[in-house]
Short mmCIF file of N, CA, C and O in Angstrom, two decimals:
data_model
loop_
_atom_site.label_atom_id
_atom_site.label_comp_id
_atom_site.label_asym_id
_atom_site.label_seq_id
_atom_site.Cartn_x
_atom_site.Cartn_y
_atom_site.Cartn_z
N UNK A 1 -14.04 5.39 27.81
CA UNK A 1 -13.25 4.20 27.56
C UNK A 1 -11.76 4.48 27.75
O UNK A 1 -10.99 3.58 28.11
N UNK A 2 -11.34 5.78 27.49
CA UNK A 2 -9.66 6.12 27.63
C UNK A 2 -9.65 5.94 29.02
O UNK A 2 -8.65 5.34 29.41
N UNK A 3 -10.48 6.29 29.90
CA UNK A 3 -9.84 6.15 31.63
C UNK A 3 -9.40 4.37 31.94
O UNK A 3 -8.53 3.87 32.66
N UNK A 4 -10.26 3.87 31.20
CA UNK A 4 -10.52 2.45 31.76
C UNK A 4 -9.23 2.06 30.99
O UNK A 4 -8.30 1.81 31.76
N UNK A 5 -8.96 1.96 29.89
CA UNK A 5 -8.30 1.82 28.94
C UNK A 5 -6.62 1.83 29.61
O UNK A 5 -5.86 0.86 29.53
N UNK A 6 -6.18 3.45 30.42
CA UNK A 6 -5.28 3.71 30.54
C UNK A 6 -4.94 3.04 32.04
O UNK A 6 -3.78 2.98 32.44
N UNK A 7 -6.20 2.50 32.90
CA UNK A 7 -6.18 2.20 33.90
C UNK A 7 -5.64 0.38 33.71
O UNK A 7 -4.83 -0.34 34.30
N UNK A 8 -6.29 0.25 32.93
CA UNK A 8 -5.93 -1.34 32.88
C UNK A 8 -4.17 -1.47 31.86
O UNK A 8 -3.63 -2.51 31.47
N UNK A 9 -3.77 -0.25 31.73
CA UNK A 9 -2.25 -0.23 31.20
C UNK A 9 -1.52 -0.06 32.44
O UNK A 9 -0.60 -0.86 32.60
N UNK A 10 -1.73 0.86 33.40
CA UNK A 10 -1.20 1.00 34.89
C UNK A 10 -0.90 -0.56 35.05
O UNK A 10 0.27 -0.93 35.01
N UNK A 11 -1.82 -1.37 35.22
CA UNK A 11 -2.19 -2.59 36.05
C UNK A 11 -1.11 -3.29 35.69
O UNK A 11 -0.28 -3.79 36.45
N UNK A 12 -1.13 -3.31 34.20
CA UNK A 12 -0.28 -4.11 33.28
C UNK A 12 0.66 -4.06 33.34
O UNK A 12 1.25 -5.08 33.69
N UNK A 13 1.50 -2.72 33.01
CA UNK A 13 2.82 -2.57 32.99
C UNK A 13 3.18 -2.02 34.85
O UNK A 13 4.24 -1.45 35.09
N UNK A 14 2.50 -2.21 35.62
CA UNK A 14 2.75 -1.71 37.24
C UNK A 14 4.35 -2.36 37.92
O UNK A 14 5.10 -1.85 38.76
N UNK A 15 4.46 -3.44 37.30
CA UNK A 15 6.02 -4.56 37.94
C UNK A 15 7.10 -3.79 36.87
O UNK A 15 8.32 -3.91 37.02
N UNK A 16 6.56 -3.08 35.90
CA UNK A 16 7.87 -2.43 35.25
C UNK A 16 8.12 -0.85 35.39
O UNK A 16 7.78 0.01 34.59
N UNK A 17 9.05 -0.62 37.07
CA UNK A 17 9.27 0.58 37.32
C UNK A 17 10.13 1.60 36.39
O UNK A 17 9.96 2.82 36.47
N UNK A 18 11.01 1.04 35.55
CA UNK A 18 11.49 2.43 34.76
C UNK A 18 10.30 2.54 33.54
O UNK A 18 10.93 2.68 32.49
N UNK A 19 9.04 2.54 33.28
CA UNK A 19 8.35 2.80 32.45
C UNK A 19 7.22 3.53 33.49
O UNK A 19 7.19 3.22 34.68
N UNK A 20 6.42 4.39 32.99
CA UNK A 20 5.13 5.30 33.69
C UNK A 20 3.63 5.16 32.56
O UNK A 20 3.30 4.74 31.45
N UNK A 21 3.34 5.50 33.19
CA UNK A 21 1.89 6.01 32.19
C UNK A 21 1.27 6.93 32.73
O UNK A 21 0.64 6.76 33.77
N UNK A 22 1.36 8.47 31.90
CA UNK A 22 0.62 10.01 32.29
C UNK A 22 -0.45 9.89 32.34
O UNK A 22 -1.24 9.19 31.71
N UNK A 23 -0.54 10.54 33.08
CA UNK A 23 -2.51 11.07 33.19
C UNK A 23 -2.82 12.26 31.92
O UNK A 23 -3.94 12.50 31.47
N UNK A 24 -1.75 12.80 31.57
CA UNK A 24 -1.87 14.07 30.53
C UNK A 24 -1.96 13.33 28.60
O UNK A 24 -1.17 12.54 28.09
N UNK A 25 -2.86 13.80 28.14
CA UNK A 25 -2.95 13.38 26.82
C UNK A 25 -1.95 14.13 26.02
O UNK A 25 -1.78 15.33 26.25
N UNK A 26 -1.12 13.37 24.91
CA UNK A 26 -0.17 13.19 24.31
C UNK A 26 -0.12 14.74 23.52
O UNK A 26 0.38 14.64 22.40
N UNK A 27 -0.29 15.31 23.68
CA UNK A 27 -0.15 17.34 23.20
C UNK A 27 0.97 17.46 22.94
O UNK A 27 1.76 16.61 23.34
N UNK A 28 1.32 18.32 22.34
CA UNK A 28 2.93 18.90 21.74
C UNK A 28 2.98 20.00 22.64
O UNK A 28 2.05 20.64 23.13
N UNK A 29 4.94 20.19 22.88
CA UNK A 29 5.16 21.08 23.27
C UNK A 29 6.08 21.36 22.49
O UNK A 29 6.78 20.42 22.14
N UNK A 30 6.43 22.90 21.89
CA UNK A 30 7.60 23.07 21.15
C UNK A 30 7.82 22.81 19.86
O UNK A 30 8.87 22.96 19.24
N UNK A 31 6.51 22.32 19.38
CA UNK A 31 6.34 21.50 17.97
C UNK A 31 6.67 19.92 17.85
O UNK A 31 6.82 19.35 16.76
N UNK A 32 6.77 19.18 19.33
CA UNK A 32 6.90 18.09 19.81
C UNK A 32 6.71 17.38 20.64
O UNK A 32 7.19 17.64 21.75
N UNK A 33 5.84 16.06 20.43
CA UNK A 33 4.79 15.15 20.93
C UNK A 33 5.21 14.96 22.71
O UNK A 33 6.26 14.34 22.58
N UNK A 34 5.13 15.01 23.29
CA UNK A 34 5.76 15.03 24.79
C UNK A 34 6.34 13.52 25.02
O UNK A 34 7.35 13.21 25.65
N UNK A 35 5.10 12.38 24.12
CA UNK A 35 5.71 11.11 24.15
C UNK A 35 7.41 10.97 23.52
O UNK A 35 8.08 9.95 23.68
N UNK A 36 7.86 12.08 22.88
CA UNK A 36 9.36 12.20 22.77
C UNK A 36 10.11 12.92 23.20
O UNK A 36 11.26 12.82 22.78
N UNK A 37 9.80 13.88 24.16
CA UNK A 37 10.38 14.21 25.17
C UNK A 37 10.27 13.86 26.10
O UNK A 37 10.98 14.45 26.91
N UNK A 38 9.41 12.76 26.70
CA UNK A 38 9.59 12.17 27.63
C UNK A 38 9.40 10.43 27.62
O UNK A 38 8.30 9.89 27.75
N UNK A 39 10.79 9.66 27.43
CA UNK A 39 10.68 8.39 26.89
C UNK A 39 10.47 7.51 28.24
O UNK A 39 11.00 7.87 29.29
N UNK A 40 9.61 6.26 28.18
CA UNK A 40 9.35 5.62 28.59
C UNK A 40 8.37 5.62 29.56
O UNK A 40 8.11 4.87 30.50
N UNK A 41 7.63 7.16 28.89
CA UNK A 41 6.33 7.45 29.56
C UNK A 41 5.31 7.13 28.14
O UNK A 41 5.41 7.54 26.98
N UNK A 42 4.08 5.97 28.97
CA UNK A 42 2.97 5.77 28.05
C UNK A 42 2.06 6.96 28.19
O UNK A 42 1.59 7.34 29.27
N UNK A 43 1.78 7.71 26.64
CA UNK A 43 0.65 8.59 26.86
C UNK A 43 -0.66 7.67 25.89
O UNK A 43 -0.57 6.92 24.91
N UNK A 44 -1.63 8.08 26.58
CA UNK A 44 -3.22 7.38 26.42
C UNK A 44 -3.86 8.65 25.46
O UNK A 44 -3.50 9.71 25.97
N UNK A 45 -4.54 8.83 24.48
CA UNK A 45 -4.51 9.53 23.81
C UNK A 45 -6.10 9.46 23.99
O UNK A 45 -6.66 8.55 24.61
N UNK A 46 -6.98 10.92 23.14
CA UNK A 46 -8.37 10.82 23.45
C UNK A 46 -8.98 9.89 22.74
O UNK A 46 -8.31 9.38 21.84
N UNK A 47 -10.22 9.48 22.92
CA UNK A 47 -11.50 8.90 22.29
C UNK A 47 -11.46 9.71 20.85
O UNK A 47 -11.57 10.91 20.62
N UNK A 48 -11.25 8.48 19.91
CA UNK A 48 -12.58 8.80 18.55
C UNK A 48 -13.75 7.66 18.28
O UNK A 48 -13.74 6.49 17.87
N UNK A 49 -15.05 8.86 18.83
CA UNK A 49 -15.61 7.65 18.75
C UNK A 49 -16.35 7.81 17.56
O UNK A 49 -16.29 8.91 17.03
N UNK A 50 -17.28 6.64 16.85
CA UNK A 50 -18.37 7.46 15.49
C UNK A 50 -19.17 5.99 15.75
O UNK A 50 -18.61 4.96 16.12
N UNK A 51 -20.11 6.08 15.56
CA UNK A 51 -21.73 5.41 15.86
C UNK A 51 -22.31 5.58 14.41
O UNK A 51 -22.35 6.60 13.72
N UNK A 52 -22.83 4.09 14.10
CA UNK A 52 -22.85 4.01 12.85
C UNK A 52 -24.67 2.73 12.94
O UNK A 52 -25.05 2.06 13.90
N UNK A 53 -25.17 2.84 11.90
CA UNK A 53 -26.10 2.08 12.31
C UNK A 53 -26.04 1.06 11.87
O UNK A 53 -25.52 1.01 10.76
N UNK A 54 -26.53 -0.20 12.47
CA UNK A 54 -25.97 -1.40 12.10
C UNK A 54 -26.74 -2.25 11.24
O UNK A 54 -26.33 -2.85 10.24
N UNK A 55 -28.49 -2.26 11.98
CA UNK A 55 -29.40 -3.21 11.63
C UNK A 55 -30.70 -2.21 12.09
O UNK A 55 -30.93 -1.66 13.17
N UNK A 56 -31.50 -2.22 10.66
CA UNK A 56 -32.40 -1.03 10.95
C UNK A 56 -33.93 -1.70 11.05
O UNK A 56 -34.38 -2.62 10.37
N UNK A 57 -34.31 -1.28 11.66
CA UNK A 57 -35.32 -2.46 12.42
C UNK A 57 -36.67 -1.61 11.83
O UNK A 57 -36.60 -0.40 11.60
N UNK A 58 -38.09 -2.48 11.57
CA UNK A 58 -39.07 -1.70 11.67
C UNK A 58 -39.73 -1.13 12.03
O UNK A 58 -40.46 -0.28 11.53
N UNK A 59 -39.53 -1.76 13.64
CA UNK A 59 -40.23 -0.72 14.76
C UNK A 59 -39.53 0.23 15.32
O UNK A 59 -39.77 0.67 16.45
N UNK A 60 -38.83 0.53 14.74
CA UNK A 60 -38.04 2.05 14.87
C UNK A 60 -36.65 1.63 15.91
O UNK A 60 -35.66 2.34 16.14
N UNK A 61 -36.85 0.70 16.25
CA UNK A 61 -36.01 0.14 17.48
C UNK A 61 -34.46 0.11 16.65
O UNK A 61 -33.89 -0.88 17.10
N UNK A 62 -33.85 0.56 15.98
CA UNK A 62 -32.65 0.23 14.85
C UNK A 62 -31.69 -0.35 16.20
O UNK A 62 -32.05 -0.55 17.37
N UNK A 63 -30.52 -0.52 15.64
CA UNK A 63 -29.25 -1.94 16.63
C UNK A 63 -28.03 -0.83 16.08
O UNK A 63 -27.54 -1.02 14.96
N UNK A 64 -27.51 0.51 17.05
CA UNK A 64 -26.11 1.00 16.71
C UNK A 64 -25.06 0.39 16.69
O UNK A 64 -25.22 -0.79 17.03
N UNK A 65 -23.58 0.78 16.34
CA UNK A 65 -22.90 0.26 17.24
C UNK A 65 -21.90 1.36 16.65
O UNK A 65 -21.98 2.08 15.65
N UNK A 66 -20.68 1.20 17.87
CA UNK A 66 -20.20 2.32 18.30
C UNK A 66 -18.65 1.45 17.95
O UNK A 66 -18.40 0.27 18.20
N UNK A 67 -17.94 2.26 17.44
CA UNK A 67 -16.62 2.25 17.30
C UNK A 67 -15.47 3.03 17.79
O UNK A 67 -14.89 3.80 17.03
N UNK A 68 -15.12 2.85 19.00
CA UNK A 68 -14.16 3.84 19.65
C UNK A 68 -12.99 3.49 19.49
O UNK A 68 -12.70 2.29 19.51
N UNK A 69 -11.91 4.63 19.24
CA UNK A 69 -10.71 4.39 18.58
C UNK A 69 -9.56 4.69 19.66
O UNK A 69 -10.13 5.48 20.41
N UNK A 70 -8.48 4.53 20.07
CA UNK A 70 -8.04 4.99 21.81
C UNK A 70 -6.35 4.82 21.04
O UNK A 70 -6.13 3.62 21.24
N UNK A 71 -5.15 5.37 20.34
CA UNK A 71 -4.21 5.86 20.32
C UNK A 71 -3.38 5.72 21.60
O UNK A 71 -3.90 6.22 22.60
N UNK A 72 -2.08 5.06 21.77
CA UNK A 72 -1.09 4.76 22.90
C UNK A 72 -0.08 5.46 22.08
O UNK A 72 -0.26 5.76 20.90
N UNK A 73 1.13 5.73 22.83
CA UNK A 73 2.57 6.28 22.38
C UNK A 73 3.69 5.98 23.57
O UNK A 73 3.60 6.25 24.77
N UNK A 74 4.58 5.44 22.99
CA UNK A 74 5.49 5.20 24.33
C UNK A 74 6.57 5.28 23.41
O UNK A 74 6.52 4.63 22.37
N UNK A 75 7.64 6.08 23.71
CA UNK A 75 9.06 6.01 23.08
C UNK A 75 10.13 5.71 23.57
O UNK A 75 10.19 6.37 24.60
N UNK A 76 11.53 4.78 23.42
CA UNK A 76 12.48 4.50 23.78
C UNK A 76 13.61 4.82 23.38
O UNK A 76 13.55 5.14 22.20
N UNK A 77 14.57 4.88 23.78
CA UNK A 77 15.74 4.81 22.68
C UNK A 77 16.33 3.63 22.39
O UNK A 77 16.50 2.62 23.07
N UNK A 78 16.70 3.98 20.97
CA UNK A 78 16.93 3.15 19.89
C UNK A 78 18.51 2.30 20.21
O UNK A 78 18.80 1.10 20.16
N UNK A 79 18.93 2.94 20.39
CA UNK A 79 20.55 2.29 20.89
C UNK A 79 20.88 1.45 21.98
O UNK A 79 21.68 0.54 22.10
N UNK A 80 19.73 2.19 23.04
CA UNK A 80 19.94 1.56 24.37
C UNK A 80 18.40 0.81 24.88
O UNK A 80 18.09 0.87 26.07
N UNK A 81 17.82 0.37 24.24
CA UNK A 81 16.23 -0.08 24.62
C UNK A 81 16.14 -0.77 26.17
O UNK A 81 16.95 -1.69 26.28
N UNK A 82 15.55 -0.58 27.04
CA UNK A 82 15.29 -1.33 28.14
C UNK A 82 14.83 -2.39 27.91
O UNK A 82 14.01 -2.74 27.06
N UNK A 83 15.81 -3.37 29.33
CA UNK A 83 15.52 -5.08 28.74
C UNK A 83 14.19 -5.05 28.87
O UNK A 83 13.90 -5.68 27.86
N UNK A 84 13.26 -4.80 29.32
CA UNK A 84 11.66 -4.68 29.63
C UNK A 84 10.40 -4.16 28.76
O UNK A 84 9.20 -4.41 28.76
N UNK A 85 11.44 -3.10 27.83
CA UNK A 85 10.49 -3.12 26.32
C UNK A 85 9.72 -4.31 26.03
O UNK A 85 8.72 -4.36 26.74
N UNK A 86 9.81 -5.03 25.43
CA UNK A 86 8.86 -5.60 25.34
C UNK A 86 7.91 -6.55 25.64
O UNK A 86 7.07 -7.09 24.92
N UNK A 87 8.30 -6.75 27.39
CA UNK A 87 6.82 -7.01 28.35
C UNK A 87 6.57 -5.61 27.88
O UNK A 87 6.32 -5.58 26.68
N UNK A 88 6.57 -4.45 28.47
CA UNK A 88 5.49 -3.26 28.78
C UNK A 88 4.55 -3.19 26.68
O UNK A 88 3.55 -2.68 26.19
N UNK A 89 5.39 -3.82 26.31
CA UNK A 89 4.91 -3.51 24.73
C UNK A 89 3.50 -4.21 25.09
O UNK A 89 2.43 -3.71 24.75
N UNK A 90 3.63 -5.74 26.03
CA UNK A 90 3.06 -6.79 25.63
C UNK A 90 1.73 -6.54 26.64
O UNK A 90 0.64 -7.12 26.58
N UNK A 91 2.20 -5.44 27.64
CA UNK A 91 1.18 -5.12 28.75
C UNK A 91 0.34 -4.36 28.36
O UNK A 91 -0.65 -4.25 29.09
N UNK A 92 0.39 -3.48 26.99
CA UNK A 92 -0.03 -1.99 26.41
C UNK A 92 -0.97 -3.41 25.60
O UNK A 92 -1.94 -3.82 26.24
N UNK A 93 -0.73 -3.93 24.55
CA UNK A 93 -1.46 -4.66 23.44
C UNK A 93 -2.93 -5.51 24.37
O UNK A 93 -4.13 -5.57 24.08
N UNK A 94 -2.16 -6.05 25.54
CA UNK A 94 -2.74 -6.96 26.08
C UNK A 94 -4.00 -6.55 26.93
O UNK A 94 -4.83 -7.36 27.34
N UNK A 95 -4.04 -4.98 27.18
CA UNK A 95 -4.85 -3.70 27.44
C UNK A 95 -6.42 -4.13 26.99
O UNK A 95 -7.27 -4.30 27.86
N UNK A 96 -6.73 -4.29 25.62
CA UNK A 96 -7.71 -4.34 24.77
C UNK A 96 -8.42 -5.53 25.80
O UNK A 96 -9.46 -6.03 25.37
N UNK A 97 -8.09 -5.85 26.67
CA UNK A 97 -9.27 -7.57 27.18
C UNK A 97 -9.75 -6.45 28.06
O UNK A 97 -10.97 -6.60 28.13
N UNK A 98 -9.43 -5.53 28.69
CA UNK A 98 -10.62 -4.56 29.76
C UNK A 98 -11.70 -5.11 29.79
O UNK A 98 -12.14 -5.31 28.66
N UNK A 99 -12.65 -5.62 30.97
CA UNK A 99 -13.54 -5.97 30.79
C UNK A 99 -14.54 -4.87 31.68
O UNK A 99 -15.77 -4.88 31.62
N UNK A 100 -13.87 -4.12 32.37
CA UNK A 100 -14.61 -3.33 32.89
C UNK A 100 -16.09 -2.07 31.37
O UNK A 100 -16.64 -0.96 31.42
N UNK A 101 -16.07 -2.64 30.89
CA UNK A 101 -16.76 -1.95 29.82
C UNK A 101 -17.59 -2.49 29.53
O UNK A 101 -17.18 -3.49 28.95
N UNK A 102 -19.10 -2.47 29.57
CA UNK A 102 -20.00 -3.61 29.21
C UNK A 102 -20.69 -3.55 26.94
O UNK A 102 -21.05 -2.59 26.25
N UNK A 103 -20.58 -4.81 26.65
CA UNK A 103 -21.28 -4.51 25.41
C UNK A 103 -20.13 -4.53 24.34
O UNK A 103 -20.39 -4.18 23.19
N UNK A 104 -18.56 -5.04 24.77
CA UNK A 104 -17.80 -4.65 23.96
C UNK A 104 -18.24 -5.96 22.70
O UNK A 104 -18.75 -6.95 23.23
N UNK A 105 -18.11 -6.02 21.43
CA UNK A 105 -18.37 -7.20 20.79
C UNK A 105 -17.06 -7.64 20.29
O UNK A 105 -16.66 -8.79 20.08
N UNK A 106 -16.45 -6.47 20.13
CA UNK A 106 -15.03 -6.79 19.15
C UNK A 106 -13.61 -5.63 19.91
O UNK A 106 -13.70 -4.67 20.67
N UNK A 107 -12.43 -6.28 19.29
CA UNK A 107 -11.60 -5.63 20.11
C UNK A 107 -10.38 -6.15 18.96
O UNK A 107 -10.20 -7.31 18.59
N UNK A 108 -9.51 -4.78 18.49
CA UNK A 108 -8.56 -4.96 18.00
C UNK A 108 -7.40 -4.01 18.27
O UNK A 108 -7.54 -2.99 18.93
N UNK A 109 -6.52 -4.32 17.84
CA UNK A 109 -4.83 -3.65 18.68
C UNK A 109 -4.06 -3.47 17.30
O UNK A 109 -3.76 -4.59 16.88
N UNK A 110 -3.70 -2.57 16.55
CA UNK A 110 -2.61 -2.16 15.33
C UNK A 110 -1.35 -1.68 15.79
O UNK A 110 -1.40 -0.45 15.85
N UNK A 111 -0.29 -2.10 16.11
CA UNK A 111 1.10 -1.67 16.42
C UNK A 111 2.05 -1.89 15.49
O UNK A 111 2.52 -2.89 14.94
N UNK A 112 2.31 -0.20 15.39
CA UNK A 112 3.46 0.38 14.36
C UNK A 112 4.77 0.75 15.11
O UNK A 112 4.68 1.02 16.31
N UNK A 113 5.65 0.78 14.66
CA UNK A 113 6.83 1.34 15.34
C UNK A 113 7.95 2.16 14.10
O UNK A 113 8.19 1.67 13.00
N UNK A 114 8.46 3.33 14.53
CA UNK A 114 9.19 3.96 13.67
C UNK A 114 10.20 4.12 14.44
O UNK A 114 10.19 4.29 15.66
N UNK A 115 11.46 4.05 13.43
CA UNK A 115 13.02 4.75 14.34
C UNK A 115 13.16 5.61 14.01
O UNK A 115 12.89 5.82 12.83
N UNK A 116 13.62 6.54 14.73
CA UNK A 116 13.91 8.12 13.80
C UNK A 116 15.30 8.73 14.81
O UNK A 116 15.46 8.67 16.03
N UNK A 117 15.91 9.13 14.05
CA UNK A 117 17.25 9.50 14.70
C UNK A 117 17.53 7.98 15.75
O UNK A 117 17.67 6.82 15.38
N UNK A 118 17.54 8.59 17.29
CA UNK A 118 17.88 7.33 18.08
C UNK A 118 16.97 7.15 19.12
O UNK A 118 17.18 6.89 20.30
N UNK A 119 15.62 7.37 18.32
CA UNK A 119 14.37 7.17 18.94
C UNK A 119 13.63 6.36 18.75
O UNK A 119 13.05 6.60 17.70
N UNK A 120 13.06 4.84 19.52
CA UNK A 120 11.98 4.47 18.80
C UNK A 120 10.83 4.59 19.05
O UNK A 120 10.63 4.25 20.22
N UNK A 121 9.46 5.09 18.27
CA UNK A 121 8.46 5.50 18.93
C UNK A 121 7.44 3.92 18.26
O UNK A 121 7.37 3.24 17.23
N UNK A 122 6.76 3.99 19.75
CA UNK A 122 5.43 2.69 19.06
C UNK A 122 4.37 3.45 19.41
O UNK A 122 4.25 4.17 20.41
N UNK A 123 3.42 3.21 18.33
CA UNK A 123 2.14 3.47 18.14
C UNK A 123 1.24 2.45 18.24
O UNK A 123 1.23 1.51 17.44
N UNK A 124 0.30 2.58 19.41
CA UNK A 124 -0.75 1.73 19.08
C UNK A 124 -2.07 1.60 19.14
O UNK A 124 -2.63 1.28 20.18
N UNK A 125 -2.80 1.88 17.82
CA UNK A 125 -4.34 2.11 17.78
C UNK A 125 -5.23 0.95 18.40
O UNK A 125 -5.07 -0.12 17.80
N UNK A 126 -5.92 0.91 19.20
CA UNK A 126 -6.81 0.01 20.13
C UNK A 126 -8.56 0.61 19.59
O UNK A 126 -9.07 1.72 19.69
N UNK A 127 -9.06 -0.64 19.05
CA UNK A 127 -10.32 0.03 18.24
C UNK A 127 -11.44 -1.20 19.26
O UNK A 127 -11.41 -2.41 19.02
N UNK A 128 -12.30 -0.63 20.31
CA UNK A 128 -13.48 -1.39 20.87
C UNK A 128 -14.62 -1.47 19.72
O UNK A 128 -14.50 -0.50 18.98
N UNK A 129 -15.49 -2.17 19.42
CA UNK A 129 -16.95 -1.71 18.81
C UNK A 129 -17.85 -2.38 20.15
O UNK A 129 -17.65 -3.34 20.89
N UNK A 130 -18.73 -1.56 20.06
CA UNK A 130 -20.14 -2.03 21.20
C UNK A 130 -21.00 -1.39 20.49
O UNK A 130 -20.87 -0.43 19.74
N UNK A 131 -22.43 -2.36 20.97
CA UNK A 131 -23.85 -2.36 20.52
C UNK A 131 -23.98 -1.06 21.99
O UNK A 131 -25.06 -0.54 22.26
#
């Protein structure tokens, strides 16, 4: 789901050239997230997924469903924000309609944002469930 995920963020934010999106998952270097050393690059973070049972059937046939969890990071600076922040904010949230995924039932988007020194970093957890 992270390929598709990060592919349909390309698509999204593609008309906004001073912003990128890595192919490399969001790892520290130096004791620091790369999404803050390198601003206005989206990193796509791995799969958590956990499978839980839903509806337990008698003929053994039970109904899973799967909850995959998919982490974004994109940082700006705080002083000087690009006028385009927030389309690419709106291209990252707007991510979650992927339809290339079959079985999705539900789809939600949590966006946090922190300032720290003259950084702002957004976080945003993207949670699919499928049967």
């Amino acid at each position: 789901m992270r390929d598709q995920l990060r592919t349909q963020i390309v698509t999204n934010i593609s008309a906004y050239t001073n912003f990128s999106v890595s192919t490399e998952l969001p790892w520290e270097q130096n004791d620091s997230p790369l999404y803050l050393q390198n601003m206005k690059v989206v990193y796509v973070g791995a799969e958590n997924v956990q499978t839980s049972e839903l509806v337990e059937v008698a003929n053994a046939v039970d109904v899973f469903q799967t909850e995959t969890l998919v982490s974004v990071y994109v940082a700006v600076d705080a002083k000087n924000e690009p006028v385009n922040t927030q389309s690419v904010l709106s291209g990252i949230r707007s991510a979650m309609t992927l339809t290339s995924v079959d079985g999705i039932i539900s789809r939600n988007v949590d966006m946090n944002s922190v300032i720290d020194e003259d950084v702002t970093t957004y976080t945003f957890d993207i949670t699919f469930i499928t049967l």
